CSV table of C-alpha atoms in Angstrom, one decimal:
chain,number,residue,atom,x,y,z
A,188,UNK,CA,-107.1,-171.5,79.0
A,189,UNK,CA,-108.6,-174.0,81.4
A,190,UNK,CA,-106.4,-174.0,84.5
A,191,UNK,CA,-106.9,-177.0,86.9
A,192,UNK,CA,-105.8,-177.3,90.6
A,193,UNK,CA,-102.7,-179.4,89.9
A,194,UNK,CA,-101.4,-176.3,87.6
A,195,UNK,CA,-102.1,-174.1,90.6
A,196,UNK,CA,-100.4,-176.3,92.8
A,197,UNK,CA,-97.4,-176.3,90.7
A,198,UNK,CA,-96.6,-173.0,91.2
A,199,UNK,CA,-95.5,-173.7,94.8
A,200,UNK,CA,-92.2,-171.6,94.1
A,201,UNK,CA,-93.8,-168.3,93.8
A,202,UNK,CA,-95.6,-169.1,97.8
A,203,UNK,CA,-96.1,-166.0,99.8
A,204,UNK,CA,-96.3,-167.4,102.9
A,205,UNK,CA,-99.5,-168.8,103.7
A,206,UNK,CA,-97.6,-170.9,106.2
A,207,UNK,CA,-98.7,-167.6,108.3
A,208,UNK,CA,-102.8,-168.5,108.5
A,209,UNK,CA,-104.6,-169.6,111.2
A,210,UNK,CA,-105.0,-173.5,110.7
A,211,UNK,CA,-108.4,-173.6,110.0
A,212,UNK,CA,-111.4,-171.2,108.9
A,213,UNK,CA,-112.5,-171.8,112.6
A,214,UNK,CA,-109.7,-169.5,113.7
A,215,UNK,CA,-109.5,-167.1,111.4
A,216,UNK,CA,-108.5,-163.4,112.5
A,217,UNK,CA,-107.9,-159.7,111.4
A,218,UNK,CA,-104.1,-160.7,111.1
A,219,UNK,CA,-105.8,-163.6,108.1
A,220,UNK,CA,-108.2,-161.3,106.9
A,221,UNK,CA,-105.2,-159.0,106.3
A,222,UNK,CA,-102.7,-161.5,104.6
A,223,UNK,CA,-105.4,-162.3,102.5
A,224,UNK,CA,-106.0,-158.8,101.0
A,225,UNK,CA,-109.4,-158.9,102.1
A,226,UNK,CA,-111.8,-156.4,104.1
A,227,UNK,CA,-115.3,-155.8,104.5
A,228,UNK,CA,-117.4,-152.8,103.8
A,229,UNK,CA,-120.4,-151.6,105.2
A,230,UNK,CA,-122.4,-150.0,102.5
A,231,UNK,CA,-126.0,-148.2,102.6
A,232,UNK,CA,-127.4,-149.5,99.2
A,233,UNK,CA,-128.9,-152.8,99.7
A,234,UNK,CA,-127.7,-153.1,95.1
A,235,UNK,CA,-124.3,-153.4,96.1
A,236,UNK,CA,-125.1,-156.9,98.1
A,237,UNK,CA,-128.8,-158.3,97.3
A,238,UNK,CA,-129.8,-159.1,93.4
A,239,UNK,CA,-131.6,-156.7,91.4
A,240,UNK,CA,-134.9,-159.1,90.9
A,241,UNK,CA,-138.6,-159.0,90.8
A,242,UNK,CA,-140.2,-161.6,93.9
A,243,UNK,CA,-143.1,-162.2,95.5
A,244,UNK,CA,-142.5,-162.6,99.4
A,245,UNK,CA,-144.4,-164.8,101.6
A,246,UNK,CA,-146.4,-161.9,103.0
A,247,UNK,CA,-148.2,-164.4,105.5
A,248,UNK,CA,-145.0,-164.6,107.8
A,249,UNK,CA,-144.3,-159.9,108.0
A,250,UNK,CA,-147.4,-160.2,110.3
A,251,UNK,CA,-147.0,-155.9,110.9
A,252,UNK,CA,-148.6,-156.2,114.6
A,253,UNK,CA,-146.5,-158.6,116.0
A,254,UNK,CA,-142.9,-156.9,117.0
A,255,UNK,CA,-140.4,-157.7,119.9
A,256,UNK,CA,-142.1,-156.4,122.8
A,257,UNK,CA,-145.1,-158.3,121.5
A,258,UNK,CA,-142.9,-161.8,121.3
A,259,UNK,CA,-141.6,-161.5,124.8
A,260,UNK,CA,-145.2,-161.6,126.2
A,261,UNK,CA,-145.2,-164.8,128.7
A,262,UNK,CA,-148.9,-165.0,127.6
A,263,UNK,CA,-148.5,-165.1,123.9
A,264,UNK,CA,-151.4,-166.9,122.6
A,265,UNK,CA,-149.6,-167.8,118.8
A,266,UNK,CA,-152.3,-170.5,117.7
A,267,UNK,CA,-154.7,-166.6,117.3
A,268,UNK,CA,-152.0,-165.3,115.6
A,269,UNK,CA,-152.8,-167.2,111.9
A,270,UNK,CA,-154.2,-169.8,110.6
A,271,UNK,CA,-151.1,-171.3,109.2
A,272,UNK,CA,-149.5,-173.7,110.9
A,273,UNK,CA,-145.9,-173.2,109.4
A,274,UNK,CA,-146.4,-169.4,110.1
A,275,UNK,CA,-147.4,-170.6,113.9
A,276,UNK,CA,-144.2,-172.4,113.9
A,277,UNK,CA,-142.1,-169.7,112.6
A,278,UNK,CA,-143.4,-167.3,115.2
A,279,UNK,CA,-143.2,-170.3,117.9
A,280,UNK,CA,-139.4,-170.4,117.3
A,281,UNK,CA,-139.2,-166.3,117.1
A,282,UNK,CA,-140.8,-166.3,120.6
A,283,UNK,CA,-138.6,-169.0,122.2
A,284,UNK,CA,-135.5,-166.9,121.0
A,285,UNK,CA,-136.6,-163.4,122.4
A,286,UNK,CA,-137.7,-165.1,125.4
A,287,UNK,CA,-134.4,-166.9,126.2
A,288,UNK,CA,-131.9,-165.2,124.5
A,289,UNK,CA,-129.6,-162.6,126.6
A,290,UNK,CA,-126.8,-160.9,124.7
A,291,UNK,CA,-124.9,-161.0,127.5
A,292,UNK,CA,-124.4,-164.6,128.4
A,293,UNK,CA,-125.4,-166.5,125.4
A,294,UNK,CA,-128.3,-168.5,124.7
A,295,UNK,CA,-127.0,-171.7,124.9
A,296,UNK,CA,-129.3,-173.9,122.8
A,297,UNK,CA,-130.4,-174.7,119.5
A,298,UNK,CA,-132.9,-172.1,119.0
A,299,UNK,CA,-130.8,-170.3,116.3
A,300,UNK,CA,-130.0,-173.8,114.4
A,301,UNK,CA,-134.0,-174.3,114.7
A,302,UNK,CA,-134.9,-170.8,113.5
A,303,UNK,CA,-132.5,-170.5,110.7
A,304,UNK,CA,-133.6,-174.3,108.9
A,305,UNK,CA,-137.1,-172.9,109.6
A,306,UNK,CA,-136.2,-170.0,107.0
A,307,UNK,CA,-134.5,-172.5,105.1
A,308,UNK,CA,-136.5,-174.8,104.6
A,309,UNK,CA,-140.3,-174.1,105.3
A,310,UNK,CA,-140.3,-170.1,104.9
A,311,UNK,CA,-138.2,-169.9,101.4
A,312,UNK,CA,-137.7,-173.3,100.3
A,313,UNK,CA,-134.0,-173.6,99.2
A,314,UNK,CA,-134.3,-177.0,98.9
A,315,UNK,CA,-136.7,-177.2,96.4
A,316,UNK,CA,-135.5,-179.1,93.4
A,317,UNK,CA,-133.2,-177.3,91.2
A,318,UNK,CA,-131.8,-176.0,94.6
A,319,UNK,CA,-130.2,-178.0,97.2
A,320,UNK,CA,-129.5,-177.4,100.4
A,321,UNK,CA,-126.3,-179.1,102.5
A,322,UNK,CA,-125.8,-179.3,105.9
A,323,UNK,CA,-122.3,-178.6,107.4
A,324,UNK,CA,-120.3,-179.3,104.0
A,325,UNK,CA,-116.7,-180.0,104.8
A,326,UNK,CA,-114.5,-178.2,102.6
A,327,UNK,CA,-110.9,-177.3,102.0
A,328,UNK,CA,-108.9,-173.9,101.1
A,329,UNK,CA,-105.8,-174.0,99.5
A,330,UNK,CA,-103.5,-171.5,99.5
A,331,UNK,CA,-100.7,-172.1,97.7
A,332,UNK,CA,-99.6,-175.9,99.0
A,333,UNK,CA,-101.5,-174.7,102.6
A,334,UNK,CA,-104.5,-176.3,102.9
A,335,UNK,CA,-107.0,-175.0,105.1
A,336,UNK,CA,-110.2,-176.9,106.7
A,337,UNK,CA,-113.9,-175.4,106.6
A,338,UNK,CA,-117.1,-176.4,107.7
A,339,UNK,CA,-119.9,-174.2,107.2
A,340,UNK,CA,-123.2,-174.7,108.6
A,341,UNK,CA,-125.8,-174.5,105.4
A,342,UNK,CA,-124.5,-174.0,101.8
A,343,UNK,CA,-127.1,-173.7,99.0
A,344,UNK,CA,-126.2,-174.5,95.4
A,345,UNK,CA,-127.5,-176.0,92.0
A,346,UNK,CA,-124.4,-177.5,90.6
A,347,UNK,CA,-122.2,-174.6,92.0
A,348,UNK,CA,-122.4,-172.7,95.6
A,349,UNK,CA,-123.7,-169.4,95.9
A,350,UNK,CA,-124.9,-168.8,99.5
A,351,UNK,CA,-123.7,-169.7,102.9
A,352,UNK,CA,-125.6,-169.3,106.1
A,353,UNK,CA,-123.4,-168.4,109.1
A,354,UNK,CA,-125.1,-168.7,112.7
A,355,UNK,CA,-124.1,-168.8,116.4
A,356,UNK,CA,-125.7,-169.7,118.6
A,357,UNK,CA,-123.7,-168.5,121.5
A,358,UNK,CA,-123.7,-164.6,121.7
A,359,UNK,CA,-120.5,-164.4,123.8
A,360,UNK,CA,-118.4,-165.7,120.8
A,361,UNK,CA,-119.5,-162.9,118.7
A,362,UNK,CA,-117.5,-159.5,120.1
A,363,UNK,CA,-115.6,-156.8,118.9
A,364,UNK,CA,-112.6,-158.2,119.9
A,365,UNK,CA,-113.4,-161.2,117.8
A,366,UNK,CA,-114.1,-158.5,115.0
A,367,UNK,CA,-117.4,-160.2,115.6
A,368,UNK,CA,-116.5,-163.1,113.9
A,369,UNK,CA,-116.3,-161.5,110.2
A,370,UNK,CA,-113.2,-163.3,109.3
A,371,UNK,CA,-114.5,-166.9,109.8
A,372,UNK,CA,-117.1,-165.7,107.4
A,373,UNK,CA,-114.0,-164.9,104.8
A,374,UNK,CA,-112.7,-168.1,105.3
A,375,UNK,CA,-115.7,-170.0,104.3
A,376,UNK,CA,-117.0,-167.8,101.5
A,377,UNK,CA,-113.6,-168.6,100.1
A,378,UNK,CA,-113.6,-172.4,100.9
A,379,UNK,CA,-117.5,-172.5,99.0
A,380,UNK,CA,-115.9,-171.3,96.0
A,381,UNK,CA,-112.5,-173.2,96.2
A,382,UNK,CA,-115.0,-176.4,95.4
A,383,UNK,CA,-116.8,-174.2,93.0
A,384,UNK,CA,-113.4,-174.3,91.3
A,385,UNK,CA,-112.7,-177.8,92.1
A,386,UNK,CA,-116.3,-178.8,90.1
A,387,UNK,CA,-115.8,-176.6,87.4
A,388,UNK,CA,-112.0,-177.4,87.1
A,389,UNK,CA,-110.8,-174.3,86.5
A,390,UNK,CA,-110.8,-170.5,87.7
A,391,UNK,CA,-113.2,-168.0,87.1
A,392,UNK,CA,-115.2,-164.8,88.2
A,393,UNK,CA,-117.8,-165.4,90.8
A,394,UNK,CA,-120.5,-163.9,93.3
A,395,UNK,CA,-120.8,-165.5,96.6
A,396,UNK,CA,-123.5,-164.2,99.0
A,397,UNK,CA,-123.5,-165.0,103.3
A,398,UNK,CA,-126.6,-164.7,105.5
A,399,UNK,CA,-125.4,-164.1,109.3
A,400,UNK,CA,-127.8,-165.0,111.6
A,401,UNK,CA,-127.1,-164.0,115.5
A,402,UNK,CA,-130.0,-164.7,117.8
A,403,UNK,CA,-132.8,-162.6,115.8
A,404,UNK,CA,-130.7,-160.2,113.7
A,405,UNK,CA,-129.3,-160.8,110.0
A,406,UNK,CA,-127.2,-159.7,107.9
A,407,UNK,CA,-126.4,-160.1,104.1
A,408,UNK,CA,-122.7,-160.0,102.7
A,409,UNK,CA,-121.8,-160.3,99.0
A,410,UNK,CA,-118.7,-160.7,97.5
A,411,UNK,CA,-117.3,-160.8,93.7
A,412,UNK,CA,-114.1,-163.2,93.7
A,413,UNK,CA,-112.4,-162.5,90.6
A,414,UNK,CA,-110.8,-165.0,88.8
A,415,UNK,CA,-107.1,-163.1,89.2
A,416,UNK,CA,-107.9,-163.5,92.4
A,417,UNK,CA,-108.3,-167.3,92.3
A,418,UNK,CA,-104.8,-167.4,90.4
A,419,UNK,CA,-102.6,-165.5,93.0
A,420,UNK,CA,-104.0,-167.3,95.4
A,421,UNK,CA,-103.1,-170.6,93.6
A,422,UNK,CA,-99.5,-169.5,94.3
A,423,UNK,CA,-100.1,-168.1,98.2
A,424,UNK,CA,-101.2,-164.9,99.7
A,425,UNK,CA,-102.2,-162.4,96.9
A,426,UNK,CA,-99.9,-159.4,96.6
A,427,UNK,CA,-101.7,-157.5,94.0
A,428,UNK,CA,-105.1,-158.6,93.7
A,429,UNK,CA,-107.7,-158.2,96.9
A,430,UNK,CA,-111.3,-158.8,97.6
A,431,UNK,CA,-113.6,-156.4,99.0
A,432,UNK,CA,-116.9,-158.4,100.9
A,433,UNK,CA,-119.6,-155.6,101.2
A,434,UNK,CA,-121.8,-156.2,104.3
A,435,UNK,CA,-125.6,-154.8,104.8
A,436,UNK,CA,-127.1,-153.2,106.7
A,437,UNK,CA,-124.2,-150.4,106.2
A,438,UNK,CA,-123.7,-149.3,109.7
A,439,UNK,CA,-120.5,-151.9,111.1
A,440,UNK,CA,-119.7,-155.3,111.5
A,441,UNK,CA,-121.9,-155.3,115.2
A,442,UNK,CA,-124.2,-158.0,114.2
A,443,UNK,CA,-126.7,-156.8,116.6
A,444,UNK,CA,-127.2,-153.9,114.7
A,445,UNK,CA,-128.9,-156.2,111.8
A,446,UNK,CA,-132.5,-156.9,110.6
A,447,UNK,CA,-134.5,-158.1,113.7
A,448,UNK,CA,-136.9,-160.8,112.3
A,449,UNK,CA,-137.9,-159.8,115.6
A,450,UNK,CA,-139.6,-157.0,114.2
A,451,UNK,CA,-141.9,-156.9,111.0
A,452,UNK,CA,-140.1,-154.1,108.8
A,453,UNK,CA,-137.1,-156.6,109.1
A,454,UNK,CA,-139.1,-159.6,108.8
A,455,UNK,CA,-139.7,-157.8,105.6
A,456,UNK,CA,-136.8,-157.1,104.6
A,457,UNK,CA,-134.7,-160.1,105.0
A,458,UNK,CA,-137.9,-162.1,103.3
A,459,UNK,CA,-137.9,-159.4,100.3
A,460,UNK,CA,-133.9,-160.1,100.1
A,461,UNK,CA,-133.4,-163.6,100.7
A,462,UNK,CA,-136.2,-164.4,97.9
A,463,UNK,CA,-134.0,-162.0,95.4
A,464,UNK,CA,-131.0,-163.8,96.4
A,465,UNK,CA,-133.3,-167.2,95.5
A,466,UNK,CA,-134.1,-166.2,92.2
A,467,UNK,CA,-130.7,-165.1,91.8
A,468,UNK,CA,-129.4,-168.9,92.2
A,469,UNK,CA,-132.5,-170.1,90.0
A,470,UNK,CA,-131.3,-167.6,87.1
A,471,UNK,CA,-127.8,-169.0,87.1
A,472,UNK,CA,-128.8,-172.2,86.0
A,473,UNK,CA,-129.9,-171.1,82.3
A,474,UNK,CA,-126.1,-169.7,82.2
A,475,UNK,CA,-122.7,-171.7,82.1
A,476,UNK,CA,-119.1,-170.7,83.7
A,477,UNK,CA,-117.7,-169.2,80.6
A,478,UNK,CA,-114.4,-170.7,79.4
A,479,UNK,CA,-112.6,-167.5,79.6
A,480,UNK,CA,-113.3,-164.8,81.8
């Protein structure tokens, strides 16, 4: 049975005290991440987060020679390094970051913003027609009659969201006693697919996919939001459902210790995955949300 937000809403009485959140996915913390049965889990299998899918990668951007200690040459001629000038760019932006960057004070600029619509838009083409790229949607979570705001910084979709990048650009916000920022990341993922619910006017099953980027280093989290989920959370904080967001590279939740598109084997590896993920979003559109799930 379809079940649209006003039915959720009017379930107010069975609330669980979502009055108890942080006002907005800005400030979300451990203590929301915890109210909201949630918690994220490092694994070492990149099939528990990236699609299973056959791609070809833009091979023309792994460039195997050129690695960090390469990038932080003050000489670095990049106009020898290929013949390509959106390669030449990518690199460009790659150089500025290692360069400037300094994990202990922050970078400061826009480098990360620049480097991250780069991959976006020139490297992988998310916004290539069926796909659409949106900067900084503004959305809304509602928990029970709480409504939360959200604003994430690039959401990809077809007619439904499937992946968010998440980037900062100033390292000092991202620290352990921050839990590195992870529960922001919750907060969003569920805000995406609270308007995935919205458009489809009803609940349902979903996968949801997050690229971090911090300075050079990424990493992939995927989540499956079940659709009993959706429903408890329709009345407030879930008591017996809970959602388990798996996060790779399966080591913690320091970002630093992510794919370094600094370095070719990531470069590699975060082109290989971000491609799956692509086709992924392009094989969703020949299917439909099912009417009961």
């Amino acid at each position: 049975m379809e079940q649209t937000k006003s039915s959720r809403s009017s379930r107010s009485k069975n609330l669980q005290g979502p009055e108890s959140l942080s006002n907005s996915a800005f400030l979300f913390n451990t203590r929301d991440v915890s109210a909201l049965k949630a918690r994220f889990c490092s694994t070492t299998s990149a099939d528990d987060v990236i699609p299973d899918k056959t791609v070809d990668i833009p091979q023309e951007y792994v460039l195997p020679d050129i690695d960090r200690a390469v990038l932080n040459r003050a000489d670095l001629d990049i106009s020898r390094l290929s013949t390509n000038d959106y390669v030449r760019a990518f690199i460009h932006i790659l150089h500025k970051i290692v360069k400037h960057a300094k994990l202990d004070i922050g970078t400061g600029d826009s480098l990360t913003d620049s480097l991250v619509a780069d991959l976006i838009y020139n490297v992988l083409a998310f916004s290539q027609w069926p796909l659409k790229v949106e900067l900084h949607p503004t959305m809304k979570l509602f928990i029970g009659h709480v409504i939360l705001p959200a604003k994430a910084e690039f959401a990809i979709s077809n007619k439904y969201y499937y992946l968010l990048f998440v980037e900062d650009k100033y390292l000092t916000n991202v620290r352990p006693d921050f839990d590195y920022g992870e529960p922001q990341i919750l907060a969003e993922m569920l805000a995406c697919g609270e308007e995935n619910l919205q458009r489809a006017c009803k609940t349902y099953t979903m996968n949801m996919f997050v690229v971090r980027v911090i300075s050079t280093y990424v990493t992939f989290y995927r989540a499956t939001i079940h659709k009993e989920y959706w429903d408890e959370l329709g009345n407030g904080c879930p008591r017996r459902q809970s959602l388990t967001i798996f996060r790779w590279p399966g080591n913690s939740s320091n970002p630093f210790l992510g794919f370094d598109l600094a370095d070719p084997n990531g470069r590699r590896t975060v082109l290989e995955s971000l491609c799956k993920i692509r086709q992924y979003i392009l094989d969703s559109l020949f299917f439909t949300i099912p009417l009961k799930v």
